[in-house]
Coordinates of C-alpha atoms in Angstrom, one line a residue:
M1 CA -220.9 120.9 -178.8
N2 CA -222.4 124.3 -179.1
T3 CA -226.2 123.8 -178.6
N4 CA -227.6 127.3 -179.6
T5 CA -228.3 126.9 -183.2
K6 CA -229.5 129.9 -184.3
Q7 CA -226.1 131.2 -183.7
L8 CA -224.6 128.0 -184.8
D9 CA -226.5 128.5 -188.6
R10 CA -226.0 132.6 -188.2
I11 CA -221.9 131.4 -187.8
H12 CA -222.1 129.2 -190.2
S13 CA -224.5 131.0 -193.0
G14 CA -224.8 134.3 -192.4
R15 CA -223.7 137.4 -194.6
G16 CA -221.2 140.1 -192.7
F17 CA -218.3 139.5 -190.8
I18 CA -217.5 139.3 -187.2
A19 CA -216.0 142.7 -185.4
A20 CA -213.0 141.6 -183.1
L21 CA -212.9 143.9 -180.1
D22 CA -210.5 142.2 -178.3
Q23 CA -207.6 144.2 -177.6
S24 CA -206.2 143.2 -174.3
G25 CA -203.2 143.5 -171.6
G26 CA -200.8 145.4 -173.5
S27 CA -202.5 146.1 -176.4
T28 CA -204.9 148.2 -174.2
P29 CA -203.1 151.5 -173.4
K30 CA -202.1 151.8 -177.6
A31 CA -205.6 150.9 -178.4
L32 CA -207.0 153.9 -176.0
L33 CA -204.1 156.0 -177.6
Q34 CA -205.4 155.6 -181.2
Y35 CA -208.8 156.0 -179.9
G36 CA -207.3 159.6 -178.3
I37 CA -207.1 158.8 -174.6
Q38 CA -203.8 159.8 -173.4
E39 CA -202.1 157.6 -170.5
D40 CA -202.5 160.4 -168.1
R41 CA -206.2 159.5 -168.3
Y42 CA -205.9 156.8 -165.9
S43 CA -203.6 156.0 -163.1
N44 CA -204.5 152.2 -162.5
E45 CA -205.4 149.2 -165.0
E46 CA -208.9 149.3 -163.8
Q47 CA -209.3 153.0 -164.6
M48 CA -207.6 151.8 -168.0
Y49 CA -210.1 149.1 -168.3
E50 CA -213.2 150.9 -167.4
L51 CA -211.9 153.6 -170.3
V52 CA -212.0 150.8 -173.1
H53 CA -215.1 149.3 -172.1
E54 CA -216.6 153.0 -172.3
M55 CA -215.1 152.7 -175.8
R56 CA -216.1 149.4 -177.2
T57 CA -219.8 150.3 -175.5
R58 CA -219.9 153.0 -177.5
I59 CA -219.0 151.0 -180.5
I60 CA -221.3 148.4 -179.9
K61 CA -224.6 150.5 -178.6
S62 CA -223.8 152.4 -182.0
P63 CA -227.0 151.9 -184.7
A64 CA -224.2 151.8 -187.3
F65 CA -223.1 148.3 -184.9
D66 CA -225.6 146.1 -186.8
A67 CA -227.0 142.4 -187.3
Q68 CA -227.3 143.3 -191.0
Y69 CA -223.4 143.2 -191.4
I70 CA -221.7 142.2 -188.2
L71 CA -222.3 138.4 -187.1
G72 CA -220.5 138.4 -184.4
A73 CA -218.0 140.0 -181.9
I74 CA -214.6 139.0 -179.7
L75 CA -214.6 140.2 -177.0
F76 CA -211.7 140.5 -173.9
E77 CA -212.4 138.5 -170.5
N78 CA -212.6 141.9 -168.9
T79 CA -215.3 142.6 -171.5
M80 CA -217.1 139.6 -170.7
D81 CA -217.3 140.0 -167.0
R82 CA -218.9 143.8 -167.6
F83 CA -222.1 144.7 -168.5
I84 CA -223.7 147.0 -170.9
D85 CA -227.2 148.9 -169.9
G86 CA -227.8 146.3 -166.9
Q87 CA -226.7 143.1 -168.9
Y88 CA -223.6 141.0 -169.5
T89 CA -222.0 142.3 -172.6
A90 CA -222.7 138.8 -174.4
D91 CA -226.3 138.7 -173.4
Y92 CA -226.3 142.5 -174.6
L93 CA -224.9 141.5 -177.6
W94 CA -227.1 138.6 -179.0
E95 CA -230.4 139.8 -177.1
Q96 CA -230.0 143.1 -177.9
K97 CA -228.2 143.3 -181.4
G98 CA -228.8 139.7 -182.6
I99 CA -224.7 138.9 -182.7
V100 CA -222.9 136.4 -181.4
P101 CA -220.8 136.7 -178.9
F102 CA -216.7 135.3 -178.5
L103 CA -214.4 135.3 -176.1
K104 CA -210.2 135.8 -176.0
I105 CA -209.1 132.6 -174.2
D106 CA -205.0 132.8 -174.9
K107 CA -202.3 135.3 -172.5
G108 CA -200.6 136.4 -174.9
L109 CA -197.3 135.3 -176.8
A110 CA -194.3 133.5 -176.0
E111 CA -190.9 134.5 -177.1
P112 CA -189.8 133.7 -180.5
K113 CA -188.7 130.0 -181.5
N114 CA -188.1 127.8 -184.1
G115 CA -189.6 130.7 -186.5
V116 CA -192.9 131.2 -184.3
Q117 CA -194.6 132.5 -181.6
L118 CA -197.0 129.7 -179.5
M119 CA -199.7 130.6 -177.0
K120 CA -198.3 131.3 -173.6
P121 CA -199.9 128.8 -171.0
I122 CA -203.5 129.6 -170.3
A123 CA -203.8 129.1 -166.9
G124 CA -207.2 128.5 -165.1
L125 CA -208.6 127.6 -168.5
D126 CA -211.2 125.4 -167.6
E127 CA -212.4 127.9 -164.4
L128 CA -212.3 130.3 -167.6
L129 CA -214.4 128.4 -170.1
K130 CA -216.7 127.1 -167.3
R131 CA -217.9 131.1 -166.4
A132 CA -217.7 132.1 -170.5
V133 CA -220.6 128.3 -170.9
E134 CA -222.1 130.4 -167.5
R135 CA -221.9 134.1 -169.5
N136 CA -223.5 132.7 -172.7
I137 CA -220.4 133.1 -174.8
F138 CA -220.7 130.8 -178.4
G139 CA -216.8 130.5 -178.6
T140 CA -213.8 131.2 -178.2
K141 CA -210.2 132.5 -179.7
M142 CA -206.9 131.9 -179.5
R143 CA -203.5 133.5 -181.4
S144 CA -200.2 132.4 -182.4
V145 CA -198.4 133.8 -184.5
I146 CA -195.8 132.1 -187.5
K147 CA -192.9 134.5 -188.7
E148 CA -190.9 132.3 -190.6
A149 CA -191.5 129.3 -193.0
N150 CA -190.1 126.7 -190.5
L151 CA -192.2 123.1 -190.8
A152 CA -191.0 122.6 -187.2
G153 CA -192.2 125.9 -185.8
I154 CA -195.3 126.1 -187.4
K155 CA -196.0 122.2 -186.4
Q156 CA -196.0 122.9 -183.0
V157 CA -198.5 125.8 -183.5
V158 CA -200.9 124.2 -185.0
E159 CA -200.3 121.2 -182.2
Q160 CA -200.7 123.5 -179.9
Q161 CA -203.5 125.2 -181.4
F162 CA -206.0 121.4 -182.0
A163 CA -204.5 120.4 -178.4
I164 CA -206.6 123.5 -176.3
A165 CA -209.3 123.4 -179.4
N166 CA -210.3 119.9 -177.9
Q167 CA -210.5 121.1 -174.6
I168 CA -212.7 124.1 -175.5
L169 CA -214.8 121.6 -177.8
D170 CA -215.5 119.5 -174.6
S171 CA -216.6 122.4 -172.7
G172 CA -219.9 123.2 -175.4
L173 CA -217.8 126.2 -177.1
I174 CA -216.9 126.0 -180.4
P175 CA -213.0 127.3 -181.3
I176 CA -211.4 129.7 -183.2
I177 CA -207.9 128.9 -184.6
E178 CA -205.4 131.5 -184.7
P179 CA -202.3 131.1 -186.2
E180 CA -201.3 134.5 -188.0
V181 CA -198.8 134.3 -190.3
D182 CA -197.2 138.0 -189.9
I183 CA -198.0 140.0 -193.2
Y184 CA -194.1 141.0 -192.7
S185 CA -192.5 137.9 -193.3
A186 CA -190.2 137.4 -196.1
D187 CA -191.7 133.8 -196.8
K188 CA -195.1 134.1 -195.9
E189 CA -196.6 132.3 -199.0
A190 CA -194.4 129.8 -198.1
S191 CA -195.4 129.5 -194.3
E192 CA -198.9 129.8 -195.5
K193 CA -198.6 126.5 -197.6
L194 CA -196.6 124.6 -194.8
L195 CA -199.6 125.7 -192.4
K196 CA -202.3 125.0 -194.7
A197 CA -201.1 121.2 -194.8
E198 CA -200.7 121.2 -191.3
L199 CA -204.7 122.8 -190.7
A200 CA -205.8 120.1 -193.3
S201 CA -203.8 116.9 -191.8
H202 CA -205.5 117.9 -187.7
L203 CA -209.0 118.7 -189.4
S204 CA -209.0 115.3 -190.8
T205 CA -207.9 113.7 -186.9
L206 CA -211.6 115.7 -185.8
G207 CA -214.8 113.4 -185.4
S208 CA -217.3 113.8 -187.9
D209 CA -219.6 115.9 -186.0
V210 CA -217.0 118.5 -184.7
K211 CA -216.5 121.9 -185.5
V212 CA -214.1 124.6 -185.7
M213 CA -213.3 128.1 -186.7
L214 CA -209.9 129.1 -188.6
K215 CA -208.5 132.9 -188.3
L216 CA -206.0 133.1 -190.6
S217 CA -203.4 136.2 -192.2
I218 CA -205.1 137.4 -195.6
P219 CA -203.3 134.8 -197.7
T220 CA -201.0 135.7 -201.1
E221 CA -202.4 133.6 -203.0
E222 CA -205.8 134.3 -204.6
N223 CA -208.2 131.8 -202.8
F224 CA -205.8 130.0 -200.9
Y225 CA -207.7 128.9 -198.3
R226 CA -210.5 127.8 -200.3
D227 CA -210.7 124.2 -199.6
L228 CA -210.2 125.1 -196.4
I229 CA -213.5 126.9 -196.4
D230 CA -215.4 124.2 -197.7
D231 CA -213.8 121.3 -195.0
P232 CA -216.7 120.2 -193.4
H233 CA -215.2 120.7 -190.1
V234 CA -214.6 124.5 -190.4
L235 CA -217.5 126.1 -189.7
R236 CA -216.0 129.6 -190.8
V237 CA -212.8 131.0 -191.8
V238 CA -212.3 134.5 -191.1
A239 CA -209.5 136.9 -191.9
L240 CA -207.1 139.3 -189.5
S241 CA -205.9 142.7 -190.7
G242 CA -202.6 141.7 -189.3
G243 CA -201.2 144.9 -189.4
Y244 CA -202.6 146.7 -193.0
S245 CA -204.7 149.4 -193.0
Q246 CA -208.4 148.9 -193.3
S247 CA -208.4 149.9 -197.2
E248 CA -205.5 147.7 -197.9
A249 CA -207.3 144.9 -195.9
N250 CA -210.1 145.3 -197.7
E251 CA -209.0 145.4 -201.4
R252 CA -206.6 141.9 -200.4
L253 CA -209.9 140.4 -198.2
A254 CA -212.3 140.9 -201.9
H255 CA -210.1 138.6 -203.9
H256 CA -210.8 135.8 -201.5
H257 CA -214.2 134.4 -202.2
G258 CA -216.0 133.0 -198.9
L259 CA -213.3 134.4 -196.7
I260 CA -214.6 136.7 -194.4
A261 CA -213.3 139.8 -191.8
S262 CA -212.5 139.6 -188.5
F263 CA -211.1 143.4 -188.2
S264 CA -209.7 144.6 -184.8
R265 CA -207.6 147.5 -185.7
G266 CA -209.0 148.2 -189.4
L267 CA -212.9 148.0 -187.7
S268 CA -211.8 151.2 -185.5
E269 CA -209.5 153.3 -187.5
G270 CA -209.9 156.6 -187.2
L271 CA -212.5 156.6 -184.4
A272 CA -211.6 158.7 -181.5
A273 CA -213.1 159.8 -178.0
G274 CA -213.5 163.2 -178.3
Q275 CA -215.5 162.8 -182.1
T276 CA -220.0 163.5 -181.7
N277 CA -221.9 160.8 -181.7
E278 CA -222.9 162.1 -185.2
E279 CA -219.2 161.8 -186.2
F280 CA -218.5 158.7 -184.4
N281 CA -221.1 156.8 -185.9
S282 CA -221.0 158.0 -189.4
L283 CA -217.6 157.0 -189.4
L284 CA -217.9 153.3 -187.5
S285 CA -221.4 153.1 -190.3
K286 CA -218.8 153.8 -193.2
S287 CA -216.2 151.1 -191.8
I288 CA -218.9 148.5 -191.3
H289 CA -220.1 149.0 -195.0
A290 CA -216.4 148.8 -196.4
I291 CA -215.7 145.5 -194.4
Y292 CA -218.9 144.2 -195.1
E293 CA -219.0 144.7 -198.9
A294 CA -215.0 143.2 -198.9
S295 CA -216.3 139.8 -196.8
I296 CA -219.4 139.4 -198.9
K297 CA -218.0 139.7 -202.7

């Protein structure tokens, strides 16, 4: 169990949301394109990651990126191992900003089967978790995707998530369990009902002092995840934007009491490399305030 009680209390009861700065691998070129950096600006992976770290550094160092609104930030492994002003990114977030650092640990999705995409095997997970502890990371995040209301597939997703969550808990970190329900699924609401039952069942097996977090798609039914939010094993339930625009994600989120944002594309929407610092910070500030307001309703 994570012993940083200040961070634990902040995540459990703080007002605000969690910023997702964790696009990785195949999604990095797309994130850079949306930021206005074409693929001809870099010729190898190292140059690409240097550019994306500059983008994330610009966001993190912005005066708009403030602990008054942002509780935590999810990082990609490459970002965790880089520096901001001479400090590891996680240390900079906590010591300079008061924002709790998380780490994305999954290695992407397997091919669809039984209406879901499980996580690919996470090679070297024990070593990664050990390094995360050394880098003062508070918790981790891992994503699977549910595309159909297929009970067998949804059971597999939740079983895999909780099996790895137990490994994460053993390392002293707090897992964010993320079984995303595809917002374009034809039977999204039915999938959410199956998922909630499976999550509740697995939560009931945890030891009395064990805490996890959940990252879920914004549900179709209003306040549908309220009982998960109130579960004593759940530190916080956060919502992904899942492909919705920022404005639509905020509008939907505002109908769910106690559910807070953990947006990625929704947070960085409209930000561009060519903007002046004044333009960049002003737009980021507007986004952060809008997401914050939707999260604290």
